[in-house]
PDB file of C-alpha atoms in Angstrom:
ATOM      1  CA  MET X   1       0.000   0.000   0.000  1.00 37.00           C
ATOM      2  CA  ASP X   2       1.300   3.385  -0.926  1.00 41.00           C
ATOM      3  CA  LYS X   3      -1.287   5.364   1.046  1.00 62.00           C
ATOM      4  CA  ASP X   4      -0.727   6.600   4.540  1.00 87.00           C
ATOM      5  CA  CYS X   5      -4.386   6.500   5.720  1.00 93.00           C
ATOM      6  CA  ILE X   6      -7.334   4.316   4.761  1.00 96.00           C
ATOM      7  CA  LYS X   7     -10.991   4.631   5.699  1.00 97.00           C
ATOM      8  CA  VAL X   8     -12.421   1.419   7.142  1.00 98.00           C
ATOM      9  CA  CYS X   9     -15.961   0.720   8.316  1.00 98.00           C
ATOM     10  CA  VAL X  10     -16.801  -2.093  10.736  1.00 98.00           C
ATOM     11  CA  THR X  11     -20.442  -3.184  10.892  1.00 97.00           C
ATOM     12  CA  GLY X  12     -21.730  -4.840  14.032  1.00 95.00           C
ATOM     13  CA  ALA X  13     -19.163  -2.698  15.807  1.00 96.00           C
ATOM     14  CA  ALA X  14     -20.846  -3.003  19.206  1.00 95.00           C
ATOM     15  CA  GLY X  15     -20.660  -6.813  19.105  1.00 92.00           C
ATOM     16  CA  ASN X  16     -18.159  -9.169  20.707  1.00 91.00           C
ATOM     17  CA  LEU X  17     -16.360 -10.073  17.483  1.00 89.00           C
ATOM     18  CA  ALA X  18     -15.752  -6.423  16.613  1.00 93.00           C
ATOM     19  CA  TYR X  19     -14.695  -5.662  20.180  1.00 93.00           C
ATOM     20  CA  SER X  20     -11.960  -8.287  19.844  1.00 92.00           C
ATOM     21  CA  PHE X  21     -10.939  -7.322  16.315  1.00 94.00           C
ATOM     22  CA  ILE X  22     -10.913  -3.509  16.339  1.00 96.00           C
ATOM     23  CA  PRO X  23      -7.894  -3.121  18.684  1.00 95.00           C
ATOM     24  CA  MET X  24      -5.850  -5.303  16.299  1.00 94.00           C
ATOM     25  CA  LEU X  25      -6.996  -3.161  13.376  1.00 95.00           C
ATOM     26  CA  VAL X  26      -6.093   0.181  14.946  1.00 95.00           C
ATOM     27  CA  SER X  27      -2.813  -0.995  16.484  1.00 94.00           C
ATOM     28  CA  GLY X  28      -1.181  -1.813  13.165  1.00 92.00           C
ATOM     29  CA  GLN X  29      -1.580  -5.593  13.315  1.00 93.00           C
ATOM     30  CA  VAL X  30      -3.762  -5.710  10.190  1.00 93.00           C
ATOM     31  CA  PHE X  31      -2.224  -3.238   7.728  1.00 93.00           C
ATOM     32  CA  GLY X  32       1.122  -2.662   9.404  1.00 91.00           C
ATOM     33  CA  PRO X  33       2.480   0.162  11.539  1.00 89.00           C
ATOM     34  CA  ARG X  34       2.793   2.702   8.705  1.00 91.00           C
ATOM     35  CA  ILE X  35      -0.862   2.714   7.662  1.00 93.00           C
ATOM     36  CA  ASN X  36      -3.172   5.037   9.565  1.00 95.00           C
ATOM     37  CA  ILE X  37      -6.852   4.283   9.992  1.00 96.00           C
ATOM     38  CA  HIS X  38      -9.939   6.482   9.687  1.00 97.00           C
ATOM     39  CA  LEU X  39     -12.463   4.189  11.389  1.00 98.00           C
ATOM     40  CA  THR X  40     -16.234   4.278  11.112  1.00 98.00           C
ATOM     41  CA  LEU X  41     -18.302   2.100  13.431  1.00 98.00           C
ATOM     42  CA  LEU X  42     -21.795   0.983  12.370  1.00 97.00           C
ATOM     43  CA  ASP X  43     -24.442  -0.860  14.332  1.00 96.00           C
ATOM     44  CA  VAL X  44     -28.202  -0.924  14.841  1.00 93.00           C
ATOM     45  CA  PRO X  45     -29.920   1.935  16.704  1.00 94.00           C
ATOM     46  CA  SER X  46     -30.418  -0.161  19.848  1.00 93.00           C
ATOM     47  CA  LYS X  47     -26.612  -0.429  20.159  1.00 94.00           C
ATOM     48  CA  GLU X  48     -25.855   3.297  19.864  1.00 95.00           C
ATOM     49  CA  TYR X  49     -24.991   3.635  23.550  1.00 96.00           C
ATOM     50  CA  ALA X  50     -22.508   0.732  23.256  1.00 96.00           C
ATOM     51  CA  LEU X  51     -21.053   2.346  20.113  1.00 96.00           C
ATOM     52  CA  LYS X  52     -20.405   5.537  22.037  1.00 96.00           C
ATOM     53  CA  GLY X  53     -18.680   3.497  24.754  1.00 96.00           C
ATOM     54  CA  LEU X  54     -16.461   1.798  22.173  1.00 97.00           C
ATOM     55  CA  TYR X  55     -15.676   5.179  20.631  1.00 97.00           C
ATOM     56  CA  LEU X  56     -14.587   6.520  24.023  1.00 96.00           C
ATOM     57  CA  GLU X  57     -12.482   3.425  24.740  1.00 96.00           C
ATOM     58  CA  LEU X  58     -10.704   3.783  21.412  1.00 96.00           C
ATOM     59  CA  GLU X  59     -10.017   7.458  22.082  1.00 94.00           C
ATOM     60  CA  ASP X  60      -8.630   6.588  25.521  1.00 95.00           C
ATOM     61  CA  GLY X  61      -6.472   3.848  24.004  1.00 92.00           C
ATOM     62  CA  ALA X  62      -4.330   6.418  22.197  1.00 86.00           C
ATOM     63  CA  PHE X  63      -3.662   4.072  19.276  1.00 94.00           C
ATOM     64  CA  PRO X  64      -1.064   5.811  17.090  1.00 90.00           C
ATOM     65  CA  GLN X  65      -2.517   4.457  13.804  1.00 93.00           C
ATOM     66  CA  LEU X  66      -6.059   5.611  14.650  1.00 96.00           C
ATOM     67  CA  LYS X  67      -6.405   9.082  13.139  1.00 95.00           C
ATOM     68  CA  LYS X  68     -10.179   9.571  13.177  1.00 96.00           C
ATOM     69  CA  ILE X  69     -13.229   7.736  14.567  1.00 97.00           C
ATOM     70  CA  GLU X  70     -16.884   8.130  13.671  1.00 97.00           C
ATOM     71  CA  TYR X  71     -19.828   6.050  14.803  1.00 97.00           C
ATOM     72  CA  GLY X  72     -23.483   5.824  13.906  1.00 97.00           C
ATOM     73  CA  THR X  73     -26.451   3.790  12.808  1.00 96.00           C
ATOM     74  CA  ASP X  74     -26.870   5.075   9.240  1.00 97.00           C
ATOM     75  CA  PRO X  75     -25.007   2.874   6.743  1.00 97.00           C
ATOM     76  CA  LYS X  76     -24.971   5.641   4.126  1.00 97.00           C
ATOM     77  CA  LYS X  77     -23.051   7.944   6.452  1.00 98.00           C
ATOM     78  CA  MET X  78     -20.687   5.247   7.707  1.00 98.00           C
ATOM     79  CA  PHE X  79     -19.936   3.731   4.260  1.00 98.00           C
ATOM     80  CA  GLU X  80     -19.272   7.024   2.498  1.00 97.00           C
ATOM     81  CA  GLY X  81     -15.693   7.166   1.248  1.00 96.00           C
ATOM     82  CA  CYS X  82     -14.681   3.812   2.743  1.00 97.00           C
ATOM     83  CA  GLU X  83     -11.996   1.781   1.050  1.00 97.00           C
ATOM     84  CA  LEU X  84     -12.813  -1.314   3.099  1.00 97.00           C
ATOM     85  CA  VAL X  85     -15.996  -2.432   4.839  1.00 98.00           C
ATOM     86  CA  LEU X  86     -15.825  -5.353   7.263  1.00 96.00           C
ATOM     87  CA  PHE X  87     -19.293  -6.836   7.679  1.00 96.00           C
ATOM     88  CA  LEU X  88     -19.080  -8.402  11.137  1.00 93.00           C
ATOM     89  CA  GLY X  89     -22.678  -7.629  12.094  1.00 87.00           C
ATOM     90  CA  GLY X  90     -25.568  -9.943  11.507  1.00 84.00           C
ATOM     91  CA  SER X  91     -28.341 -11.541  13.480  1.00 80.00           C
ATOM     92  CA  SER X  92     -27.413 -14.779  15.205  1.00 77.00           C
ATOM     93  CA  ARG X  93     -29.634 -17.846  15.346  1.00 75.00           C
ATOM     94  CA  LYS X  94     -31.826 -17.871  18.411  1.00 79.00           C
ATOM     95  CA  PRO X  95     -33.204 -20.926  20.235  1.00 83.00           C
ATOM     96  CA  GLY X  96     -36.082 -22.449  18.294  1.00 81.00           C
ATOM     97  CA  GLN X  97     -35.359 -20.359  15.235  1.00 78.00           C
ATOM     98  CA  GLU X  98     -35.182 -22.140  11.904  1.00 82.00           C
ATOM     99  CA  ARG X  99     -32.351 -21.471   9.473  1.00 78.00           C
ATOM    100  CA  ILE X 100     -34.769 -19.878   6.994  1.00 83.00           C
ATOM    101  CA  ASP X 101     -35.776 -17.312   9.645  1.00 81.00           C
ATOM    102  CA  LEU X 102     -32.136 -16.382  10.133  1.00 80.00           C
ATOM    103  CA  LEU X 103     -31.631 -16.078   6.386  1.00 84.00           C
ATOM    104  CA  GLN X 104     -34.636 -13.761   6.087  1.00 86.00           C
ATOM    105  CA  THR X 105     -33.444 -11.553   8.944  1.00 86.00           C
ATOM    106  CA  ASN X 106     -29.872 -11.312   7.677  1.00 87.00           C
ATOM    107  CA  GLY X 107     -31.084 -11.002   4.102  1.00 90.00           C
ATOM    108  CA  ALA X 108     -32.913  -7.796   5.013  1.00 92.00           C
ATOM    109  CA  ILE X 109     -29.821  -6.440   6.794  1.00 94.00           C
ATOM    110  CA  PHE X 110     -27.462  -7.170   3.901  1.00 96.00           C
ATOM    111  CA  LYS X 111     -29.954  -5.927   1.312  1.00 97.00           C
ATOM    112  CA  GLU X 112     -30.185  -2.561   3.085  1.00 96.00           C
ATOM    113  CA  GLN X 113     -26.425  -2.327   3.538  1.00 97.00           C
ATOM    114  CA  GLY X 114     -25.779  -3.325  -0.084  1.00 97.00           C
ATOM    115  CA  GLN X 115     -28.131  -0.641  -1.346  1.00 98.00           C
ATOM    116  CA  ALA X 116     -26.488   1.964   0.903  1.00 98.00           C
ATOM    117  CA  LEU X 117     -23.024   0.928  -0.279  1.00 98.00           C
ATOM    118  CA  ASN X 118     -24.185   1.080  -3.882  1.00 98.00           C
ATOM    119  CA  GLU X 119     -25.422   4.619  -3.325  1.00 97.00           C
ATOM    120  CA  VAL X 120     -22.470   6.151  -1.454  1.00 97.00           C
ATOM    121  CA  GLY X 121     -19.586   3.689  -1.669  1.00 95.00           C
ATOM    122  CA  ARG X 122     -16.359   4.257  -3.522  1.00 96.00           C
ATOM    123  CA  PRO X 123     -16.146   2.279  -6.764  1.00 96.00           C
ATOM    124  CA  ASP X 124     -12.971   0.575  -5.492  1.00 96.00           C
ATOM    125  CA  CYS X 125     -14.323  -0.327  -2.026  1.00 98.00           C
ATOM    126  CA  LYS X 126     -13.478  -3.860  -0.848  1.00 97.00           C
ATOM    127  CA  CYS X 127     -16.033  -5.819   1.190  1.00 97.00           C
ATOM    128  CA  LEU X 128     -15.320  -8.675   3.582  1.00 95.00           C
ATOM    129  CA  VAL X 129     -18.332 -10.511   5.001  1.00 95.00           C
ATOM    130  CA  VAL X 130     -17.804 -12.446   8.220  1.00 91.00           C
ATOM    131  CA  ALA X 131     -21.369 -12.609   9.597  1.00 85.00           C
ATOM    132  CA  ASN X 132     -22.828 -16.076   9.060  1.00 81.00           C
ATOM    133  CA  PRO X 133     -24.049 -17.492   6.823  1.00 83.00           C
ATOM    134  CA  CYS X 134     -21.213 -15.538   5.224  1.00 87.00           C
ATOM    135  CA  HIS X 135     -21.532 -16.852   1.656  1.00 88.00           C
ATOM    136  CA  THR X 136     -25.258 -16.108   1.496  1.00 91.00           C
ATOM    137  CA  ASN X 137     -24.852 -12.723   3.162  1.00 93.00           C
ATOM    138  CA  CYS X 138     -22.037 -11.858   0.753  1.00 95.00           C
ATOM    139  CA  TYR X 139     -24.170 -12.891  -2.213  1.00 96.00           C
ATOM    140  CA  ILE X 140     -27.086 -10.720  -1.045  1.00 96.00           C
ATOM    141  CA  LEU X 141     -24.748  -7.790  -0.421  1.00 97.00           C
ATOM    142  CA  ARG X 142     -23.175  -8.156  -3.879  1.00 97.00           C
ATOM    143  CA  LYS X 143     -26.533  -8.420  -5.658  1.00 97.00           C
ATOM    144  CA  ASN X 144     -27.679  -5.187  -3.996  1.00 98.00           C
ATOM    145  CA  CYS X 145     -24.489  -3.319  -4.838  1.00 98.00           C
ATOM    146  CA  PRO X 146     -24.009  -3.701  -8.606  1.00 97.00           C
ATOM    147  CA  LYS X 147     -21.778  -0.606  -8.690  1.00 96.00           C
ATOM    148  CA  LEU X 148     -18.850  -2.591  -7.289  1.00 97.00           C
ATOM    149  CA  PRO X 149     -17.140  -5.335  -9.295  1.00 97.00           C
ATOM    150  CA  ASN X 150     -17.713  -8.919  -8.142  1.00 96.00           C
ATOM    151  CA  GLU X 151     -14.052  -9.349  -7.227  1.00 96.00           C
ATOM    152  CA  ASN X 152     -14.441  -6.711  -4.491  1.00 97.00           C
ATOM    153  CA  PHE X 153     -16.672  -9.028  -2.425  1.00 97.00           C
ATOM    154  CA  HIS X 154     -15.219 -11.724  -0.171  1.00 94.00           C
ATOM    155  CA  ALA X 155     -16.627 -14.065   2.466  1.00 92.00           C
ATOM    156  CA  LEU X 156     -14.517 -15.239   5.366  1.00 83.00           C
ATOM    157  CA  SER X 157     -15.362 -18.874   5.705  1.00 74.00           C
ATOM    158  CA  ARG X 158     -12.641 -20.569   7.717  1.00 72.00           C
ATOM    159  CA  LEU X 159     -15.322 -22.355   9.757  1.00 68.00           C
ATOM    160  CA  ASP X 160     -16.718 -23.873   6.553  1.00 65.00           C
ATOM    161  CA  HIS X 161     -13.187 -24.835   5.495  1.00 69.00           C
ATOM    162  CA  ASN X 162     -12.539 -26.534   8.832  1.00 75.00           C
ATOM    163  CA  ARG X 163     -15.838 -28.440   8.698  1.00 73.00           C
ATOM    164  CA  ALA X 164     -15.126 -29.648   5.152  1.00 76.00           C
ATOM    165  CA  LEU X 165     -11.613 -30.701   6.139  1.00 78.00           C
ATOM    166  CA  VAL X 166     -12.942 -32.801   9.020  1.00 83.00           C
ATOM    167  CA  GLN X 167     -15.426 -34.465   6.663  1.00 81.00           C
ATOM    168  CA  VAL X 168     -12.662 -35.330   4.178  1.00 85.00           C
ATOM    169  CA  ILE X 169     -10.403 -36.648   6.912  1.00 84.00           C
ATOM    170  CA  PHE X 170     -13.273 -38.711   8.364  1.00 79.00           C
ATOM    171  CA  PHE X 171     -14.149 -40.067   4.915  1.00 78.00           C
ATOM    172  CA  LEU X 172     -10.534 -41.063   4.167  1.00 79.00           C
ATOM    173  CA  SER X 173      -9.952 -42.796   7.502  1.00 70.00           C
TER     174      SER X 173
END
């Protein structure tokens, strides 16, 4: 990378996964110690108080790579100008809930976020979907954001990889 600062948005920023990941991002462990971060934090309106708390913690942390922080609940505002969006946020499966219910809930989330990204996102923005089911969520996001090329969408599926590997090993033994 030849830039000295990149704008990154993290969705589901008030969740546990983001809480574990964001310090690594802003401390130079992701892009290296020479890349500064302009961080935007996105979550649902019911998590706005937690977002403010995370914002204050990050300010107190005095991370040298963290140059600017914004937080909010409007994807259009948080996605604007981002070079990378990490989609960590999604609804998790609740007791008694069928998989189709989860897909419908997350489908609505990723449809809305895809449309917002299509409207305000940079044409070179990269998207990494972590929220499960990551492949389906990534597909929905991509279909609702035709402005970005397909190669800018990625799903992090190490869990799927590990499950498949165990099946192959079991089959071969």
